[in-house]
Amino acid sequence: MQILRQSEHTTKPQDDELLYVGKSLQKPDVAQKVTGQAIYTDDIRISGLIEGRLLHCPHPFAKVKAIDTSKAKSLPGVTAILTYQDAPQNKFSRSTMAEALPSFAYNGERQDQKILTDICRYRGDCVAAVAAENIYVAEQAIDLIDVEYDVLEPVFDPFQALEPNAPQIHSDAKNNIAFEMDHPFNVGDTKQAFADADVIVDFSGVNSRQKHLHMETDSAIAQFDENGRVTIISPSQGPHLGKKHLSERVFSDLEDGDIRWLSPTIGGGFGARLALGLEPIAVLLARKTGKPVRVTSTREEDFNGYASRTDQHQTIRLAALNDGTITGIEQYIISDAGAYLSHSATTSLVNMQKSLGLFRCDNVYGHVKVVYTNTPVTAGFRGYGNAEGAFVLQQAIDMLAEKLAIDPIEIRSRNIRKEGEQSFFLPCVLEHTRLQECMDEGSKAFGWNKKFKGWNRDKSQGRFQRGVGMSILNHASGAGGFLLEHSSAVMKIQADGSANLVISPCEMGQGILGAVTQIAAELSGIPYEKIRVVTGDTDITLFDIGSHASRSIFVVGNAVANCAKKINDIIRECAITHFEKRQVKVKKEDLIVQGGEVFPKTNPETTISVREIAHDEIYNFTEIGSQISASGAYLSTSHHPNHQAGFAEVEVDTETGHVTVLKYLAAHDIGRTINPLLVESQMQGGAVQGLGFALKEDYVLDQTTGEVLNDTLLTYTAPTVMDVPELKNLMIEDPYNHGPFGAKGVGEAGVVNPAAAIANAIYDAIGVRIHSLPASPEKVLAMLQSGGREMPNGASHVSGQRL
Amino acid sequence: MGRVLLPFDYYEPQSISDAIQLSRDSFGTYLAGGCTLVPALRRRERRDSCLISINKIEGLNEFYAHPKKGLTVGARVHAATLLPDIWAGKRFAALHEAIEQLYPPHIGNMGSIVGNLCSAIPYYDLPTAAMALNAEIHTTGLNGKRIIPLESFYLDTSKNALHDHELATHAFCPPPQPDSGSCFKKIYRSRRTTYDSHKINAAASIAFDQDRQKIQYARIVLGSWYFRPHRYQKAEDLLKNQVPSFDLFTEAASIVLEDLKPITDMEWVEKTRFAQAKVLLRDTIAQAASRAKSRQDPFEDASQIIQNTK
């Protein structure tokens, strides 16, 4: 990875003044992970723990006529069996976002699901649950439950679901519309803009339901204590929001404080853990049995049940003048929620927000409709709508460039938002962007000018054709103003001079614990290796909406920065008396805390250790003792967008349709890199996940049975290391005033551009536009065979071939 | 849907006879790497209550590859065992390539070659490759030993020609002809219906005459289309006594296509499947022929001369 400094904008402190920030330090949890010592939910052993399993409906749409649990109950070792009759009738959404969203940006999330149901809306809906002395008995008991179903006619396609005579999946959702809304920031008059335009382009596309593929499948433990308080242990990306949602929507007899939520090591999230999983049923079984209960799921249950990226069918229209100025943008989205709404509405809204806000334009119109089908529930996924939108928008802008014979980079340069203009989150001004620099430096490093031969280049006749494409994005560094974007941190100094840093974000592998520790070390003066992070316990950590939206480094990082500055302040204050005891007269503002030592700026040889100061503060027998501690908070009121440009070079086998990515380069507007190693890892991981989204990961349902056809890692072909091309990442650094040390988010952006850039590169190579993801060989070949005229016909879950 | 395994009895016999005895007494199922059996148990496609691991049986871990003696693979041998072997790579290239391309790669470390061949899963790669190498399955059962050519080994999906309690002890590929080469290739696709397949695979063995001018022998196999891989004799016959050329290979591939039936009723899906199969077959035959033509192995040739002299 290369870091390019935009030096004219660089503010203090300079890198050479920093001890930790900007360094590739090792993550605090890395040793546990690589030695297998890390404790995941499934590793936890609790005295008296019993195991729970779920009975899933085998039909895509059915009503339970009768259920007989007598045989299962008589099986030795079975502790409890619950059916829909024993579960609360409260409806809830697996998405916890309803608790973090203001009404102005969002007209309400349907709470449409029950823990156990008698109306099964997809293969995998939960009908009954068993708790038993061990998982094998629980599994056997599941087999002994007899259920008689009244099988109903299902509908798998969102467009068919919208037809007047389609089966009604939820009785209170007319025409199966789960959610419908105009873009909250529609402006101007697009009809007029299109009427006045010199050029109009129109492009439609849809993405597949990419799976998160977190290595740890879903698991949850629940245990009630003698006071009726419940402890939940599960891999959650947002436990504070989770417990609020659980008490608010699911268990009306529980208050927020009645729930303690522990998140041990998390085996990957990618957005899937930003929702309730098995926690509600674990709580229900624990309450029924009075014992701690763990409920687990298998990989196949994860594929068939929950969750994946939402397939969003989109049409984007652009109106422009002959000089390439975009004068109107329209976006229409029909999203397939699956059987329940979950995150599908919010991801669609975020898609609109990012897609419609990337370019400067006075006439914007967006509309989203989310539809129920009898298919597994979809969810939030890294990028949260942005990757879905970029795939369509970035092809549309290339089509516009081709019509006007303008270079792809040039047309984007003419239209991107500049500093001081309104941001994509319209109420806020765009305070900082280096997107132009991302395009400039990225194209230079990629060799764009040599590789892109122009729109009218002659396509050679060989079997293997090469092409290049690019894409740009804006993404949030936390959704301030849209989500409840605040976080708090606590730091305390132990008697040995080490520190505990109490923070809320969950470590899912992204490395956030290490990055914020670097910030804490830099600003507090406590050495990095002496700061221990405490997280994953809602009884200890302060409220925070979780690890998502590329928010942690920005929002939590700022909270930690504020906290660490206070600690530094207190240490210097306390140090004055220690210096006086040694007959050294100093002022607080003249002192520096660094590497666990305090010393005057003018006399760095005279030091007092933080250890000594901290020890004396605690073990103070003569005056009022107190441990050095501080808390810091941060409230974000804007999105503080980060930006990125992605460049791809591909080779297409025109005889088989197979696409090979030869090279991928991303240039990211990061503000400042806190830890280059972690940033590089995020970028590489994002690029590979984006490559899978673009070319390989195809979530396919049988259109007659609703069965997921590739529900294992044998048949769901995620990219392996053999598919990874030459990857290069550029960090465009220019510290942003509001970020901790100038940092902006980077967690999600890497996954957004690849599909769009690869699709544009495929077009450059063979002159065929890709309308549905993934661009699998047979789809590319089908398009080639028809000269790009005929698109594969099918239903949405067959990778959106309905288009 | 894959679920948690149900409890089962588990045995680890030390000899083939003990294993067969156990199988007869308990109606247990033999377990090698478990890459097919365990997922099937989890999906409740099978409900075996007794598993007999063969992984402690002496003699089933034999692996031997030699250009003049053939390839012997015991039932315990994991697929990845073949990868570092020079003769497996040079003279049994089709099988070597199929193993190299196993997806996900971990299967190579867990799964056994014989287990893979015995599974009779329509989309598996090793049966296609092994059939091109004229493989046979050697067994021991209640009635003694048998040798079953791979071509007649598959009866249906997940059903092979083994009798009750009979144990496949090893697989054998005869030594390839002197100037021959083999190849394996595959293309991944998306499954569209329950009965669809998510890939196409092909393998070929080609041998030239002494002058390396004309094709003397050909085996062409296409897999992941029907319930088992198939040889296509008409295409093989077309190649015999012919000078290799791109057009010849294309014609051979076209002849194979004449015998194929669509899998789904989706027109565009089948159109692309047939087009990909044609390219796959053509390229596989061409690569095998190229290897045969360019084969140069002084050590092997010297061994041949010494043998002939004796």
XYZ file of N, CA, C and O in Angstrom, chain A residues 53 56 124 135-136 139-140 142-143 298-301 304 463 655-656 698 700 702 705 707 709 711-718 720 776-779 781-782 785 792-793 798 801, chain B residues 1-7 35 39 42-44 47 103-105 107 123-124 187-196 198 246 266 268-269 271-273 275-276 279-280 282-283:
344
model
N -32.435 -26.191 19.742
C -32.456 -26.282 18.274
C -33.846 -25.884 17.798
O -34.825 -25.922 18.541
N -37.537 -25.932 11.482
C -37.794 -25.011 10.374
C -38.859 -25.571 9.449
O -38.909 -26.782 9.208
N -37.629 -22.307 6.124
C -36.671 -21.909 7.145
C -37.341 -21.115 8.253
O -36.736 -20.885 9.305
N -27.064 -31.272 22.490
C -27.546 -30.862 21.166
C -28.065 -32.045 20.359
O -28.948 -31.895 19.508
N -27.557 -33.255 20.655
C -27.996 -34.424 19.895
C -29.423 -34.823 20.275
O -30.222 -35.191 19.420
N -31.672 -32.341 18.735
C -31.812 -32.604 17.300
C -32.770 -33.770 17.050
O -33.616 -33.717 16.150
N -32.635 -34.808 17.865
C -33.547 -35.954 17.718
C -34.983 -35.541 18.014
O -35.910 -35.984 17.344
N -36.330 -32.670 17.577
C -36.859 -31.896 16.441
C -37.485 -32.838 15.415
O -38.562 -32.579 14.875
N -36.798 -33.964 15.183
C -37.311 -34.933 14.211
C -38.630 -35.572 14.670
O -39.367 -36.114 13.851
N -26.606 -24.174 11.808
C -25.603 -24.749 10.910
C -25.395 -23.804 9.720
O -26.159 -22.855 9.522
N -24.386 -24.087 8.933
C -24.120 -23.270 7.748
C -25.319 -23.304 6.789
O -25.718 -22.290 6.240
N -25.900 -24.473 6.616
C -27.023 -24.598 5.686
C -28.231 -23.822 6.205
O -28.971 -23.221 5.428
N -28.433 -23.857 7.520
C -29.540 -23.082 8.089
C -29.286 -21.592 7.886
O -30.224 -20.825 7.653
N -30.224 -20.891 4.317
C -31.659 -20.983 4.038
C -32.495 -20.011 4.857
O -33.608 -19.685 4.484
N -9.799 -14.484 -29.102
C -10.671 -15.124 -28.116
C -10.664 -14.364 -26.791
O -11.694 -14.194 -26.164
N -15.283 -17.114 -25.620
C -15.886 -18.403 -25.990
C -16.617 -19.054 -24.821
O -17.518 -19.856 -25.028
N -16.197 -18.733 -23.611
C -16.880 -19.328 -22.448
C -17.597 -18.285 -21.597
O -18.409 -18.625 -20.753
N -23.339 -16.359 -6.313
C -24.672 -16.436 -6.895
C -25.580 -17.204 -5.945
O -25.378 -18.389 -5.702
N -28.901 -18.816 -5.437
C -29.958 -19.241 -6.365
C -31.012 -20.077 -5.648
O -30.699 -21.003 -4.911
N -34.477 -22.484 -6.168
C -35.287 -23.227 -7.124
C -36.634 -22.511 -7.227
O -37.289 -22.255 -6.216
N -39.656 -24.715 -5.765
C -39.690 -25.179 -4.373
C -39.234 -24.119 -3.375
O -39.470 -24.252 -2.177
N -36.241 -23.695 -2.623
C -35.051 -24.234 -1.963
C -33.806 -23.478 -2.422
O -33.652 -23.181 -3.613
N -30.372 -23.462 -3.685
C -29.688 -24.540 -4.414
C -28.212 -24.644 -4.076
O -27.592 -25.664 -4.341
N -26.463 -24.061 -0.875
C -26.470 -23.653 0.528
C -25.273 -24.175 1.314
O -25.336 -24.300 2.537
N -24.206 -24.522 0.627
C -22.992 -24.922 1.340
C -21.802 -24.208 0.714
O -21.892 -23.670 -0.397
N -20.688 -24.265 1.411
C -19.487 -23.638 0.856
C -18.859 -24.498 -0.235
O -17.875 -24.101 -0.855
N -19.437 -25.690 -0.480
C -18.997 -26.504 -1.617
C -19.567 -25.965 -2.915
O -18.935 -26.029 -3.958
N -20.783 -25.476 -2.848
C -21.466 -25.093 -4.085
C -21.685 -23.587 -4.219
O -22.011 -23.112 -5.302
N -21.538 -22.840 -3.139
C -21.606 -21.384 -3.219
C -20.167 -20.919 -3.416
O -19.359 -20.931 -2.494
N -19.846 -20.542 -4.622
C -18.431 -20.360 -4.952
C -17.937 -18.950 -4.613
O -17.930 -18.062 -5.465
N -17.542 -18.797 -3.380
C -16.896 -17.544 -2.969
C -15.477 -17.515 -3.548
O -14.899 -18.564 -3.815
N -11.587 -17.534 -3.894
C -10.468 -18.013 -3.085
C -9.243 -17.196 -3.493
O -9.308 -16.356 -4.395
N -21.563 -14.003 -14.124
C -21.073 -15.383 -14.223
C -20.871 -15.735 -15.697
O -21.483 -15.127 -16.584
N -20.032 -16.733 -15.973
C -19.681 -17.020 -17.374
C -20.882 -17.211 -18.284
O -20.921 -16.688 -19.393
N -21.888 -17.956 -17.786
C -23.014 -18.236 -18.697
C -23.810 -16.977 -19.015
O -24.351 -16.829 -20.101
N -23.851 -16.041 -18.062
C -24.590 -14.797 -18.340
C -23.823 -13.922 -19.324
O -24.405 -13.339 -20.240
N -21.720 -14.978 -21.504
C -21.774 -15.649 -22.801
C -23.130 -15.430 -23.466
O -23.213 -15.185 -24.677
N -24.197 -15.515 -22.671
C -25.535 -15.311 -23.238
C -25.651 -13.913 -23.839
O -26.230 -13.728 -24.919
N -23.603 -13.871 -27.054
C -24.244 -14.610 -28.144
C -25.336 -13.795 -28.813
O -25.583 -13.937 -30.008
N -30.516 -12.520 -20.305
C -31.049 -13.778 -19.805
C -32.376 -13.554 -19.084
O -32.501 -12.646 -18.272
N -33.330 -14.376 -19.382
C -34.647 -14.203 -18.798
C -34.848 -15.186 -17.656
O -34.520 -16.340 -17.754
N -32.659 -15.835 -9.517
C -31.670 -16.427 -10.398
C -30.784 -15.271 -10.824
O -30.620 -14.952 -11.984
N -32.198 -12.213 -13.215
C -32.278 -12.314 -14.672
C -33.615 -11.852 -15.214
O -33.902 -12.034 -16.377
N -31.895 -29.606 4.323
C -31.093 -28.556 4.971
C -30.127 -29.210 5.965
O -30.536 -30.083 6.711
N -28.889 -28.808 5.906
C -27.889 -29.410 6.787
C -28.158 -29.099 8.248
O -28.383 -27.946 8.607
N -28.167 -30.145 9.060
C -28.429 -29.951 10.488
C -27.316 -30.569 11.319
O -26.313 -31.014 10.790
N -27.551 -30.597 12.608
C -26.538 -31.175 13.492
C -26.541 -32.692 13.316
O -27.596 -33.304 13.157
N -25.347 -33.291 13.336
C -25.245 -34.745 13.214
C -25.975 -35.426 14.363
O -25.920 -34.964 15.501
N -26.632 -36.529 14.055
C -27.204 -37.340 15.119
C -26.134 -38.309 15.621
O -25.203 -38.632 14.877
N -26.243 -38.760 16.841
C -25.216 -39.670 17.373
C -25.133 -40.966 16.563
O -26.134 -41.411 15.995
N -15.938 -36.373 3.478
C -16.357 -35.127 2.816
C -17.716 -35.247 2.120
O -18.385 -34.243 1.903
N -21.645 -34.518 5.227
C -22.707 -33.596 4.805
C -24.028 -34.318 4.511
O -25.100 -33.797 4.809
N -25.676 -34.939 7.715
C -26.212 -33.692 8.263
C -27.485 -33.275 7.540
O -28.380 -32.688 8.121
N -27.560 -33.595 6.271
C -28.761 -33.253 5.511
C -29.866 -34.293 5.664
O -30.935 -34.159 5.057
N -29.607 -35.347 6.424
C -30.565 -36.444 6.605
C -30.834 -37.163 5.286
O -31.857 -37.816 5.136
N -29.077 -41.897 6.987
C -29.308 -41.964 8.436
C -28.524 -43.126 9.037
O -29.079 -43.955 9.739
N -12.460 -27.567 -5.266
C -13.006 -26.393 -4.589
C -13.970 -26.854 -3.503
O -14.849 -27.649 -3.784
N -13.860 -26.342 -2.296
C -12.757 -25.515 -1.811
C -11.496 -26.356 -1.640
O -11.593 -27.579 -1.480
N -10.328 -25.740 -1.628
C -9.077 -26.487 -1.635
C -8.908 -27.432 -0.439
O -8.212 -28.429 -0.545
N -10.759 -29.589 0.641
C -11.242 -30.945 0.338
C -10.056 -31.857 0.036
O -10.063 -33.033 0.371
N -21.496 -34.293 -9.866
C -20.670 -33.142 -10.241
C -19.229 -33.239 -9.737
O -18.455 -32.297 -9.905
N -18.867 -34.342 -9.133
C -17.489 -34.467 -8.653
C -16.521 -34.527 -9.844
O -16.864 -35.011 -10.926
N -15.602 -25.796 -15.944
C -16.161 -24.438 -15.936
C -17.271 -24.413 -14.894
O -18.133 -25.297 -14.879
N -17.218 -23.412 -14.032
C -18.295 -23.252 -13.045
C -19.441 -22.447 -13.656
O -19.222 -21.507 -14.410
N -20.631 -22.827 -13.308
C -21.831 -22.116 -13.731
C -22.717 -21.918 -12.493
O -22.345 -22.327 -11.413
N -23.856 -21.317 -12.685
C -24.802 -21.237 -11.575
C -25.878 -22.285 -11.778
O -26.383 -22.451 -12.881
N -26.203 -22.967 -10.681
C -27.297 -23.943 -10.738
C -28.599 -23.195 -10.916
O -28.834 -22.186 -10.263
N -29.456 -23.661 -11.777
C -30.713 -22.940 -12.007
C -31.929 -23.666 -11.450
O -32.944 -23.047 -11.194
N -31.861 -24.989 -11.375
C -32.973 -25.750 -10.815
C -32.383 -26.838 -9.926
O -31.181 -27.067 -9.921
N -33.259 -27.536 -9.232
C -32.802 -28.592 -8.322
C -31.957 -29.627 -9.062
O -30.986 -30.149 -8.519
N -32.331 -29.950 -10.295
C -31.635 -31.017 -11.013
C -30.512 -30.499 -11.907
O -29.917 -31.238 -12.659
N -30.267 -29.240 -11.828
C -29.206 -28.630 -12.633
C -27.852 -28.934 -11.979
O -27.780 -29.419 -10.851
N -23.875 -27.279 -11.230
C -23.226 -25.965 -11.151
C -21.887 -25.929 -11.875
O -21.131 -24.981 -11.710
N -6.802 -28.110 -34.884
C -7.837 -27.377 -34.165
C -9.223 -27.790 -34.685
O -10.154 -28.021 -33.915
N -34.701 -24.166 -19.643
C -34.424 -22.747 -19.876
C -33.508 -22.622 -21.087
O -32.356 -23.068 -21.055
N -31.871 -20.201 -22.717
C -30.571 -19.519 -22.700
C -29.556 -20.264 -21.848
O -28.363 -20.274 -22.150
N -30.062 -20.930 -20.816
C -29.166 -21.691 -19.947
C -28.543 -22.842 -20.739
O -27.332 -23.088 -20.668
N -28.357 -23.124 -24.020
C -27.550 -22.616 -25.142
C -26.111 -22.339 -24.679
O -25.135 -22.715 -25.326
N -26.010 -21.727 -23.531
C -24.659 -21.424 -23.026
C -23.974 -22.679 -22.519
O -22.766 -22.832 -22.654
N -24.756 -23.587 -21.943
C -24.143 -24.825 -21.437
C -23.515 -25.606 -22.598
O -22.400 -26.092 -22.506
N -22.593 -24.435 -25.501
C -21.459 -23.688 -26.070
C -20.216 -23.864 -25.200
O -19.101 -24.060 -25.705
N -20.414 -23.799 -23.890
C -19.268 -23.965 -22.984
C -18.717 -25.383 -23.039
O -17.503 -25.592 -23.006
N -16.461 -25.802 -26.081
C -15.139 -25.181 -25.904
C -14.300 -25.985 -24.915
O -13.105 -26.226 -25.125
N -14.960 -26.409 -23.847
C -14.260 -27.165 -22.806
C -13.682 -28.461 -23.381
O -12.509 -28.798 -23.160
N -13.130 -29.231 -26.566
C -12.108 -28.932 -27.584
C -10.768 -28.590 -26.922
O -9.722 -29.138 -27.286
N -10.841 -27.718 -25.910
C -9.602 -27.292 -25.255
C -8.957 -28.434 -24.468
O -7.732 -28.531 -24.381
